[in-house]
Coordinates of C-alpha atoms and ligand atoms in Angstrom, one line a residue:
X1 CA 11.6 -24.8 11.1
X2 CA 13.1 -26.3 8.0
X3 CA 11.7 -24.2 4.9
X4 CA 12.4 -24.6 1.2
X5 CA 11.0 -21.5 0.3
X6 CA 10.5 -17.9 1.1
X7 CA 6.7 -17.2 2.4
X8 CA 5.3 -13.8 1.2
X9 CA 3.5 -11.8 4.0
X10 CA 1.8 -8.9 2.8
X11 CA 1.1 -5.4 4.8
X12 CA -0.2 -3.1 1.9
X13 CA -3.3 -3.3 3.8
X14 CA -1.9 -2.6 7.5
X15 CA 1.5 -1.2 7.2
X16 CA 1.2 0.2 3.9
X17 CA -2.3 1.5 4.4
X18 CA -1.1 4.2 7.9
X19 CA 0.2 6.3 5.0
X20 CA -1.4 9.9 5.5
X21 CA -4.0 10.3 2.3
X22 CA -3.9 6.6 0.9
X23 CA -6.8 5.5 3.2
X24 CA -8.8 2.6 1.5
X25 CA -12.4 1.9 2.0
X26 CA -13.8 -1.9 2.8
X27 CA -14.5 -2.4 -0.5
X28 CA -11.2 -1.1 -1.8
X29 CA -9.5 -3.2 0.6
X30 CA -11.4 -6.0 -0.1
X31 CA -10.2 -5.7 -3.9
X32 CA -6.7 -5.5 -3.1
X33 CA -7.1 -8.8 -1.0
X34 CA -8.6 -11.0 -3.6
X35 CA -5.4 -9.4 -6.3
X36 CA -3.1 -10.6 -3.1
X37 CA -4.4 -14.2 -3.2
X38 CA -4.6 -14.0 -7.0
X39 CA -1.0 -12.8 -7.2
X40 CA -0.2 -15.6 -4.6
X41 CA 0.6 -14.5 -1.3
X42 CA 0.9 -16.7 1.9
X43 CA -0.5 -14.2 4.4
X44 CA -2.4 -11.3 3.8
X45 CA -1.9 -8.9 7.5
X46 CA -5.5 -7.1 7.2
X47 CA -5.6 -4.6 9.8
X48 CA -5.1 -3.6 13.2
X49 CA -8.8 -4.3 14.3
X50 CA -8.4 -2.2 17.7
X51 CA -7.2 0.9 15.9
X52 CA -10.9 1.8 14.2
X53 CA -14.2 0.1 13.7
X54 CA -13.0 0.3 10.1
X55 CA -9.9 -1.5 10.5
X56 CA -11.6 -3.9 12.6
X57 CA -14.9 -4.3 9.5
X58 CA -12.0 -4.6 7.2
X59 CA -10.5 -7.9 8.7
X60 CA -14.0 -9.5 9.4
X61 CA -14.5 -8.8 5.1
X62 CA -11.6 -9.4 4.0
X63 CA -11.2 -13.0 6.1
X64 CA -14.8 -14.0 4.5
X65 CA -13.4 -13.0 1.3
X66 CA -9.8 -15.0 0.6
X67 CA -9.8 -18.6 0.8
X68 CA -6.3 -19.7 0.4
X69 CA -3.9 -17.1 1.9
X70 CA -3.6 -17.1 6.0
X71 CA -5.2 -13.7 7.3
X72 CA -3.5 -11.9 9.9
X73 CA -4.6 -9.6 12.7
X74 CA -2.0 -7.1 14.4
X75 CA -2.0 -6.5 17.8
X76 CA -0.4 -4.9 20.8
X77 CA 1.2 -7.1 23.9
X78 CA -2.6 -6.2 25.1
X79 CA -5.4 -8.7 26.0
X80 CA -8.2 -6.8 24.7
X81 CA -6.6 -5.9 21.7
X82 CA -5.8 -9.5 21.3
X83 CA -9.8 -10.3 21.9
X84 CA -10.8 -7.9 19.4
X85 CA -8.7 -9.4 16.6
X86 CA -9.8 -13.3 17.4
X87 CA -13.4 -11.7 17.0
X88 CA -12.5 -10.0 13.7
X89 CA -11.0 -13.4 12.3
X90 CA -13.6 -15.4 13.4
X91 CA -14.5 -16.1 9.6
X92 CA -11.2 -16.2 8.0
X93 CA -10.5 -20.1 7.1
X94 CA -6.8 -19.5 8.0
X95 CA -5.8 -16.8 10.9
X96 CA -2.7 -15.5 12.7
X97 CA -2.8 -13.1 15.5
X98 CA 0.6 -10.6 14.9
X99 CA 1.2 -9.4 18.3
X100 CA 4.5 -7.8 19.8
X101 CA 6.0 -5.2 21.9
X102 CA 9.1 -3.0 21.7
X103 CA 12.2 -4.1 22.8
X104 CA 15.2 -1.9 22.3
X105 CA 16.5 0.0 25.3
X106 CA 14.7 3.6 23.7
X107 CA 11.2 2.2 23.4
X108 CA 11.8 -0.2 26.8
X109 CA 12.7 3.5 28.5
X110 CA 10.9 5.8 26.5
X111 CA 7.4 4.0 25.4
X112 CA 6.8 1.7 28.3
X113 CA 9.0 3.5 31.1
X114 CA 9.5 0.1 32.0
X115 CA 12.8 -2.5 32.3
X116 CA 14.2 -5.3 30.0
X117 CA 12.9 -8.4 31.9
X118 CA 8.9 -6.8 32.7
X119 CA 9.2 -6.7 28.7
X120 CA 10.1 -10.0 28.4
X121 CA 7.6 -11.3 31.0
X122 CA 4.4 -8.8 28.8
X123 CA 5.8 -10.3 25.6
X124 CA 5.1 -13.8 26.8
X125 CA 1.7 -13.4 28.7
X126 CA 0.3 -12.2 25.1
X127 CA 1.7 -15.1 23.1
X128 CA 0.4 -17.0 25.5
X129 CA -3.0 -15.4 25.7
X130 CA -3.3 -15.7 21.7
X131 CA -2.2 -19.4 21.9
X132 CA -5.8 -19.9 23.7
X133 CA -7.3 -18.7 20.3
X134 CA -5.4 -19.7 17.4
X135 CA -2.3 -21.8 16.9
X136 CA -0.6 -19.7 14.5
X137 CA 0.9 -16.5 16.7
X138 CA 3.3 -14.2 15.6
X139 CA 5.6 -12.5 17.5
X140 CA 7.3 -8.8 16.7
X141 CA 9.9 -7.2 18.5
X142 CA 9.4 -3.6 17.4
X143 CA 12.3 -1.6 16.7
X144 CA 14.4 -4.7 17.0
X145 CA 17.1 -3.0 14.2
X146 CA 17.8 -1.1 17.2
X147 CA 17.9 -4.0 19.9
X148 CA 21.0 -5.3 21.1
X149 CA 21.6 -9.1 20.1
X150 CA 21.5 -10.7 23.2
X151 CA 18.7 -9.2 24.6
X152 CA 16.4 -9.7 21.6
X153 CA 17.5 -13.7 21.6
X154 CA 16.4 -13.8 25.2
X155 CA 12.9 -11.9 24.0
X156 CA 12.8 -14.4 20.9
X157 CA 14.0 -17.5 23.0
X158 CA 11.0 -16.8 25.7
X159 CA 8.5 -15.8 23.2
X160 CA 8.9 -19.3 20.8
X161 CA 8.9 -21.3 23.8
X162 CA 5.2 -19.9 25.0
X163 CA 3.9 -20.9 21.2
X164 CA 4.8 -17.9 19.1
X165 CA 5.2 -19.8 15.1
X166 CA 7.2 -16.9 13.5
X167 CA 9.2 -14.5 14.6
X168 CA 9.5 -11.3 13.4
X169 CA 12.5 -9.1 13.5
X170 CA 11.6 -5.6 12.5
X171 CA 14.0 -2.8 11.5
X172 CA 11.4 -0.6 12.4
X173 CA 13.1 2.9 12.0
X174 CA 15.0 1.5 8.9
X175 CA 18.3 2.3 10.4
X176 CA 20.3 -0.9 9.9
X177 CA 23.1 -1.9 7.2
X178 CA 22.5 -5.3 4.8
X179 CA 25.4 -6.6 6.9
X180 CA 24.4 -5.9 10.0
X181 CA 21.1 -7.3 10.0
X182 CA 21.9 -10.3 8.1
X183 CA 24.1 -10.9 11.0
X184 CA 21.5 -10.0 13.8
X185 CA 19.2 -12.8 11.9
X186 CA 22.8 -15.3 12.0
X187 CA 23.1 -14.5 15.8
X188 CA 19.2 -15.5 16.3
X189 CA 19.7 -18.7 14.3
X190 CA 22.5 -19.4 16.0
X191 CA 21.9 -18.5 19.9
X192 CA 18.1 -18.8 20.5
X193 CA 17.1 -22.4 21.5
X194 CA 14.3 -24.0 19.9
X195 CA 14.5 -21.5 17.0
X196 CA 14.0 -24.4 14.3
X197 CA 10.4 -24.3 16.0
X198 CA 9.6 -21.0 14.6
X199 CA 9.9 -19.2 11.0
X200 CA 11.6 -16.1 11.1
X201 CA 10.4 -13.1 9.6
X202 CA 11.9 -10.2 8.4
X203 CA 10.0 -6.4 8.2
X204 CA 12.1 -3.8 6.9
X205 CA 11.4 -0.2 6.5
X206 CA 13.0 2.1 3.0
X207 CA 14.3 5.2 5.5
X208 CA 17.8 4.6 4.3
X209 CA 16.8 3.3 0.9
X210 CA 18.5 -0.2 2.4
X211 CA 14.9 -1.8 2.9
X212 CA 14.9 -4.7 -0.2
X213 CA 19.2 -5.2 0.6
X214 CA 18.3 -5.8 4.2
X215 CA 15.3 -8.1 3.5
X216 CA 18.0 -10.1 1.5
X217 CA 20.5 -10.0 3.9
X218 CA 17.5 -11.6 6.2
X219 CA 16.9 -14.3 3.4
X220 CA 20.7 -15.1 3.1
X221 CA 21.0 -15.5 6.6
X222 CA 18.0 -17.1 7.1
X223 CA 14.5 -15.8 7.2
X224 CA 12.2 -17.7 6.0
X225 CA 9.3 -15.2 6.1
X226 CA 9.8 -11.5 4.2
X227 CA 7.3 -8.5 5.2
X228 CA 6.5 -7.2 2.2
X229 CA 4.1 -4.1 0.5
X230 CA 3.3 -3.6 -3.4
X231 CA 5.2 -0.7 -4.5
X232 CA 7.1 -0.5 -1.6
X233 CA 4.1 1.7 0.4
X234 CA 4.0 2.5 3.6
X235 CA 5.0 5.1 6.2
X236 CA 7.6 7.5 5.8
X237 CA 10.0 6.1 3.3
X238 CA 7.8 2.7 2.9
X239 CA 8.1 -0.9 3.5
X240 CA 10.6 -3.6 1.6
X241 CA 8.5 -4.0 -1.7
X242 CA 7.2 -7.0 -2.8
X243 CA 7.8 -6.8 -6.3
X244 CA 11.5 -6.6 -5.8
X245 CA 12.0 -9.4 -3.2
X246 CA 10.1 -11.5 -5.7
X247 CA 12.0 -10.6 -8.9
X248 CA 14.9 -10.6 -7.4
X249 CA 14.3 -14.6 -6.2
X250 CA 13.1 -15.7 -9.6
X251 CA 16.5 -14.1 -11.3
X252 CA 18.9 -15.3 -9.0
X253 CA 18.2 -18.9 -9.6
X254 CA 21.8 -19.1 -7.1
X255 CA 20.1 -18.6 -3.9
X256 CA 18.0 -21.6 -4.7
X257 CA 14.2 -20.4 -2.7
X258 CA 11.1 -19.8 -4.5
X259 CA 7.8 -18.0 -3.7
X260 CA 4.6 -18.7 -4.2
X261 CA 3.7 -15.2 -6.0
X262 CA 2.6 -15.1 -10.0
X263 CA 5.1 -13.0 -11.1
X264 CA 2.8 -12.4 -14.2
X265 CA 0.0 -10.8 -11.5
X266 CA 2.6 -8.0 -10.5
X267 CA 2.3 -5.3 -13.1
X268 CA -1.5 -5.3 -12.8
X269 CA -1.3 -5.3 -8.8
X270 CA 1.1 -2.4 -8.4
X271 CA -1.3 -0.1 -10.9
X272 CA -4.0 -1.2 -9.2
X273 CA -2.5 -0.2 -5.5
X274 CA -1.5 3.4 -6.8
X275 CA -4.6 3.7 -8.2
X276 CA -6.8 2.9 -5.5
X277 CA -4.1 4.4 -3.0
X278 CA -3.9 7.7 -5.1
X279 CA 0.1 6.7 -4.8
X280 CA 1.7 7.6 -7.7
X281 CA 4.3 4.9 -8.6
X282 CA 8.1 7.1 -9.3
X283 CA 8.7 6.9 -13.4
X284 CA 12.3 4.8 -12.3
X285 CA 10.5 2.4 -9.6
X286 CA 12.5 -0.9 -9.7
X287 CA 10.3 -3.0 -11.8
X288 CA 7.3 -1.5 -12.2
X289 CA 8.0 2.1 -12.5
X290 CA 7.0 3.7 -16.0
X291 CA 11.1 3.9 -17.0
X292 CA 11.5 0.1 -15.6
X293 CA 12.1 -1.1 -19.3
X294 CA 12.4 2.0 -21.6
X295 CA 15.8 2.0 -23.3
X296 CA 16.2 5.1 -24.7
X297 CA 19.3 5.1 -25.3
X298 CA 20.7 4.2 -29.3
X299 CA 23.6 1.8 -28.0
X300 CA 20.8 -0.2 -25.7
X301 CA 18.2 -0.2 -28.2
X302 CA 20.7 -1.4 -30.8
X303 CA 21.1 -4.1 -28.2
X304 CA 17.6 -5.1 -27.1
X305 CA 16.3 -5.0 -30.6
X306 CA 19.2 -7.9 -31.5
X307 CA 18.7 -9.4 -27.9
X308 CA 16.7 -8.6 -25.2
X309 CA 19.1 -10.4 -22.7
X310 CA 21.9 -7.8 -23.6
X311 CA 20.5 -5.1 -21.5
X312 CA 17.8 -6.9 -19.3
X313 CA 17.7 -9.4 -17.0
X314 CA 13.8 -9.7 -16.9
X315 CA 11.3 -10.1 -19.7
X316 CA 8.5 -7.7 -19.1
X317 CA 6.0 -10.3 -19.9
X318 CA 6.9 -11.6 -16.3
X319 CA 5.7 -9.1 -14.6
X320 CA 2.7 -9.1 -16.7
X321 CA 3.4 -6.5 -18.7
X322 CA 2.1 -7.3 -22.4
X323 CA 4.1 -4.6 -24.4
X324 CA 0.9 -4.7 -27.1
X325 CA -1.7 -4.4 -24.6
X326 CA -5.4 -3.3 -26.2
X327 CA -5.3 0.4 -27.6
X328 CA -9.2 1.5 -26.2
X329 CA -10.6 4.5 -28.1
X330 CA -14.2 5.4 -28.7
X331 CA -14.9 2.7 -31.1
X332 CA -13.8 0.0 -28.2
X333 CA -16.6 -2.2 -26.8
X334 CA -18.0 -3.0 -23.9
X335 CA -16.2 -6.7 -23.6
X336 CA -12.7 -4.9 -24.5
X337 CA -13.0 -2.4 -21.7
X338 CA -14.0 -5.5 -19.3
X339 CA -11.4 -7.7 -20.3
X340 CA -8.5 -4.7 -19.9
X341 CA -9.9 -3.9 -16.4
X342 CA -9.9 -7.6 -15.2
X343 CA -6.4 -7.9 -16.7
X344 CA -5.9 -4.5 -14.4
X345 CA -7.1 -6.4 -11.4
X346 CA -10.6 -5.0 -11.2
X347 CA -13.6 -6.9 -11.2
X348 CA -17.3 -4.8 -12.2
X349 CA -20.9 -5.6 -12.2
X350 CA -22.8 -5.3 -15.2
X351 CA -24.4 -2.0 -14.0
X352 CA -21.2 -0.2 -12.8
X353 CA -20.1 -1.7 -16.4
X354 CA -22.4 0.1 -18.0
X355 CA -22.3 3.2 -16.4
X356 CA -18.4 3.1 -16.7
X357 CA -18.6 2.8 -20.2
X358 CA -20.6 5.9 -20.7
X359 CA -17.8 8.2 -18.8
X360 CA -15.6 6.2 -21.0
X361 CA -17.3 7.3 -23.9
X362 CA -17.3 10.9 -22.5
X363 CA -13.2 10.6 -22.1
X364 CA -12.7 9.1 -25.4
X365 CA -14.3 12.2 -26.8
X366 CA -12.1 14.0 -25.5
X367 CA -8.9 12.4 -25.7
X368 CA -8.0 9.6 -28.2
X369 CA -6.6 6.5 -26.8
X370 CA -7.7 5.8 -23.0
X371 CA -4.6 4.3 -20.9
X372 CA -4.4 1.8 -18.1
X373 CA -4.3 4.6 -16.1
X374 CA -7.3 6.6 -17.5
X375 CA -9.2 3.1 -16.8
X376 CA -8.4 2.8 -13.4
X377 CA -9.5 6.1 -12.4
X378 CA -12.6 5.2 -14.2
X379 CA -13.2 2.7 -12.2
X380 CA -13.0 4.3 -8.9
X381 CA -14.6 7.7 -10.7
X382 CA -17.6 6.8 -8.3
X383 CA -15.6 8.0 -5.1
X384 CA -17.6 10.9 -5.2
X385 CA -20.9 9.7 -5.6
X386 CA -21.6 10.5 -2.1
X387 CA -20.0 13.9 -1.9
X388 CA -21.8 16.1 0.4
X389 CA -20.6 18.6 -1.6
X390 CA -20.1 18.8 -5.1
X391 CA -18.7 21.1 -8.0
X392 CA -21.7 22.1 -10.2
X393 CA -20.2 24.2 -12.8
X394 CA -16.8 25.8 -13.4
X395 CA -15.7 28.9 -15.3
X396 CA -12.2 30.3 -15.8
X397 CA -10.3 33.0 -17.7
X398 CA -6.6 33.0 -18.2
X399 CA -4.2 34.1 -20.2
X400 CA -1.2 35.9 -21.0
X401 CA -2.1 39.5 -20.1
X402 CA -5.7 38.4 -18.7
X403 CA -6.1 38.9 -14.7
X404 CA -7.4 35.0 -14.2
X405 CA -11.0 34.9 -12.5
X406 CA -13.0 32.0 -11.9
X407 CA -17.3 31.7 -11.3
X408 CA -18.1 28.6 -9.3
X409 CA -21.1 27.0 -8.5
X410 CA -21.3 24.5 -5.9
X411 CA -23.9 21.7 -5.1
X412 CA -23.9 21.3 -1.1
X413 CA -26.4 18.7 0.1
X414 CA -28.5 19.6 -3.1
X415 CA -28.6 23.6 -2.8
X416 CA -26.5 25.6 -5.3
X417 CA -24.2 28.3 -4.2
X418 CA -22.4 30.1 -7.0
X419 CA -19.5 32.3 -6.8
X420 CA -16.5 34.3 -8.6
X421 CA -13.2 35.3 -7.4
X422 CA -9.4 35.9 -9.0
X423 CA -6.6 34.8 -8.2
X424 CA -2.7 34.4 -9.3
X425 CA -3.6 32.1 -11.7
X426 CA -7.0 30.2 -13.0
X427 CA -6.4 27.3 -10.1
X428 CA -5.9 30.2 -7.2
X429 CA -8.8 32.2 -8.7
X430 CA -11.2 29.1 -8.7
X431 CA -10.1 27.6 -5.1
X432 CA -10.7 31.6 -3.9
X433 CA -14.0 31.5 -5.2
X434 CA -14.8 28.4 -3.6
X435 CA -13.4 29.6 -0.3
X436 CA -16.1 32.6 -0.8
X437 CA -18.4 29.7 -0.1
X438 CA -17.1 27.1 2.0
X439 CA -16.3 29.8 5.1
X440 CA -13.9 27.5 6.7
X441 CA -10.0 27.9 7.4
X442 CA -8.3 25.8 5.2
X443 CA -4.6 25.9 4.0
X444 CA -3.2 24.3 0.6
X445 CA -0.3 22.4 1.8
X446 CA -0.1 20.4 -0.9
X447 CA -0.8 19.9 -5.0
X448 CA 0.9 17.6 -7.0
X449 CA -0.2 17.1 -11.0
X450 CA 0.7 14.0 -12.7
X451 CA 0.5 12.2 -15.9
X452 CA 0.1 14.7 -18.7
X453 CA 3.7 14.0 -20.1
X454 CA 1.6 11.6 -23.0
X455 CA 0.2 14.0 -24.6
X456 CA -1.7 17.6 -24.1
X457 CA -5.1 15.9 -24.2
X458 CA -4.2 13.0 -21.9
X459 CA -6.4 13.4 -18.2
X460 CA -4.5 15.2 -15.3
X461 CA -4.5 13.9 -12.0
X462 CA -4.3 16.2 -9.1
X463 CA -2.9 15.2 -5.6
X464 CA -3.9 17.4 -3.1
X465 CA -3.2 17.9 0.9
X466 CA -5.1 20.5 2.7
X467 CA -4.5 21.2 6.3
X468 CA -7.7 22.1 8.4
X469 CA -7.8 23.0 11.8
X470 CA -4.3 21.3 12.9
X471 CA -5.2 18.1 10.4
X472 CA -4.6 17.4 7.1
X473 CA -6.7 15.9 4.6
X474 CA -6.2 14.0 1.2
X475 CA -8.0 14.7 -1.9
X476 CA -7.7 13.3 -6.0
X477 CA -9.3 14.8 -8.4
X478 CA -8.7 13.7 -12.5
X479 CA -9.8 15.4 -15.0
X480 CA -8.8 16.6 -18.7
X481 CA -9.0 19.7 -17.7
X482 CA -6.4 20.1 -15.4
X483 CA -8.2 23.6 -13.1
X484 CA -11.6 21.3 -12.6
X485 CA -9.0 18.1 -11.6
X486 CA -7.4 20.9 -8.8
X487 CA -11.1 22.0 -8.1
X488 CA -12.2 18.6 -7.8
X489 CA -9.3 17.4 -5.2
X490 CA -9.4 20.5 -2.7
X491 CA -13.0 19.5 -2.9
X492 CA -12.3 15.7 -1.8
X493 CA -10.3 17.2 0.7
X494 CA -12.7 19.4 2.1
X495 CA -15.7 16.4 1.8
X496 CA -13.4 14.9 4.5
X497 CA -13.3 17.4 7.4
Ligands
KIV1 O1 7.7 -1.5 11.7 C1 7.3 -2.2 12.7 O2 7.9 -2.4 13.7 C2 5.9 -2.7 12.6 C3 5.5 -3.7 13.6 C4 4.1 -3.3 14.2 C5 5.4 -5.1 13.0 O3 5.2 -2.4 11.6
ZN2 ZN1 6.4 -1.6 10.0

């Protein structure tokens, strides 16, 4: 297949979403989509509809949803799961089934307890079986970092000749060099027959930290396809990141291949994935972490100030950050805050409007300026609207020299149970007085505070991860009060046993 460009298949919402705690709901997911086809994607991968009834509810929203970008459906090598996704893409006005098997010697042995030519013969029967449903079939060959050349041309070879369109080449455990899988995409183009009738793909995953070098080395070799997630999410380590892939083609002008994506649409799509994900993005992310474009020190501000170009190679505004974004405070309207959260990606009614303004109003009293940030958890503030149970009332007493207790009440299903324990500390002390309620075993494996370096009256955001009988469970809470944002998140957590 002859391309001029680099298509931009996104997994945030499959691959990115199996991360433990970043779970979105339809609706969540349904928001990311439409900033995926606003940021310009080719193919949005949806879900894995056999996995859940929720996966499978995603896909069939998210397909009526989008217009432009192809939606894609992942699959085993298994007729019924490849049923299931046709019948969850029934209304998407493009579709691809993504279906695949593993293929190096560990998985043949180990997963399937099978041999290298039964794999080859269950790899084909699916493409084939999805080529009765749709004409656009992609084919992965997990763990094919790990696959041995020859074999995995053979697997390709068979695979495009029973209809697969792409092919994708994942280094699934993220264990290969740049060189090494630029290479293993070289031998592909070169020794599989009839590869110019397929796109290749590459999927890479961050374990070694080589996940955007090896993408390239894909590109440079030739892919034509990269498997990308915003901010890099995704299990373990994460996947390649979109962001970077994308930056990286519009600076180096030398490689000569486009995308698609609005380069301008990226700032407000990352914030809006760690928001909605509860996935903090690290300060020195490349490209949209916090430290991206702060010069601090005197010999590169000397140098910015008199040229940008002398210590950066990308103009923020490219990303879409502004630089003199809106300041919001109290005396901000209701069209300022709508216009800041549609340049943040998010799209409200005029009632949630309304009734976001009023908790604005409520943070701006306590806190100055309201952030991108504080906006965003705003907007998804109604995550606990149907709470079973709720935190009524706190009290806490700390100090140097003070033993710290804390009196609780709780709102469970609409009946109040109240409280009062100590602790090590006014968090412990509050979490044992809740635990004086909620009789159940529970163990804080977990707690993570972020954001309050801007300032003391800035809102804290607490991370949680409780582990309850052999499980664990995610929970946010944010707050300016940083012991009712800790109260709040081992309550989210507990709201999901
Ligand atoms: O990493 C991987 O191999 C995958 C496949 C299911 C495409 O995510
Ligand atoms: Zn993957």
């Amino acid at each position: 297949m002859k391309d001029d460009r680099i298509y931009i298949f996104d997994t945030t919402l499959r691959d990115g979403e199996q991360v433990p705690g970043c779970q979105l709901n339809t609706v969540e997911k349904i928001q990311v989509a439409k900033g995926l086809e606003e940021l310009g994607v080719d193919v949005i991968e949806a879900g894995f509809p056999i996995s859940s009834p929720g996966d499978f509810n995603s896909v069939v929203e998210i397909s009526k949803a989008v217009t432009w970008p192809t939606v894609c459906a992942l699959t085993r090598a298994v007729e019924k799961d490849i049923d299931v996704a046709v019948e969850s893409l029934r209304y998407a006005k493009h579709k691809r089934i993504h279906t695949g098997i593993g293929t190096s010697d560990t998985h043949i042995k180990y997963k399937f307890n099978s041999n290298r030519e039964e794999i080859i013969e269950r790899a084909v029967k699916a493409v084939k079986y999805a080529r009765r449903f749709v004409d656009d079939v992609e084919f992965y060959a997990e763990d094919a970092g790990r696959t041995e050349n020859e074999y995995l041309a053979r697997v390709i070879e068979a695979v495009i000749k029973a209809g697969a369109t792409v092919v994708n080449i994942p280094d699934t455990t993220g264990y290969c060099l740049p060189e090494e899988y630029g290479a293993k995409i070289r031998y592909l183009v070169e020794h599989v027959d009839g590869i110019d009738k397929a796109r290749i793909s590459t999927h890479c995953h961050n374990d070694l930290g080589m996940a955007t070098a090896n993408t390239m080395a894909g590109i440079l070799n030739g892919a034509r396809q990269v498997e990308v997630t915003v901010n890099g999410v995704g299990e373990r380590a994460g996947n390649t990141s979109l962001e970077e892939v994308a930056m990286i083609l519009k600076c180096h002008k030398d490689i000569a291949l486009d995308t698609n994506i609005n380069t301008t649409r990226i700032y407000p799509m990352s914030r809006m994935v760690s928001s909605l994900m509860n996935m903090p993005v690290q300060a020195n992310k490349a490209i949209v972490g916090r430290n991206a474009f702060a010069h601090s020190s005197g010999i590169h501000q000397d140098g910015v100030i008199k040229n940008m170009t002398t210590y950066e190679i990308i103009d923020p505004k490219d990303i879409g950050l502004d630089g003199n974004s809106i300041v919001l405070t109290a005396r901000s309207g209701h069209a300022a805050i709508k216009t800041r959260l549609e340049a943040l990606g998010v799209e409200l009614t005029d009632e949630k409007l309304d009734s976001l303004y009023n908790d604005f109003l409520k943070l701006a009293d306590k806190k100055k300026e309201i952030n991108d940030d504080d906006l965003l958890v705003l907007a998804g503030a109604d995550r606990t609207a149907n709470h079973h149970i709720k935190l009524d009332y706190l009290q806490v007493t700390a100090g140097l020299g003070v033993r710290p207790v804390a009196s609780v009440i709780l709102d469970i299903a609409g009946e109040k149970f109240e409280a009062a324990s100590a602790g090590n500390g006014p968090v412990d002390a509050a979490i044992n007085a809740l635990k004086t309620i909620v009789k159940r075993q529970m163990v804080l494996k977990e707690f993570t505070i972020q954001n309050i370096t801007r300032g003391s009256n800035d809102v804290g955001k607490v991370h949680m991860q409780v582990e309850h009988e052999g499980k664990l469970y995610y929970g946010f809470g944010a707050n300016t009060d940083i012991v009712t944002a800790s109260v709040e998140a081992y309550i989210d957590c507990i709201n999901k046993f």
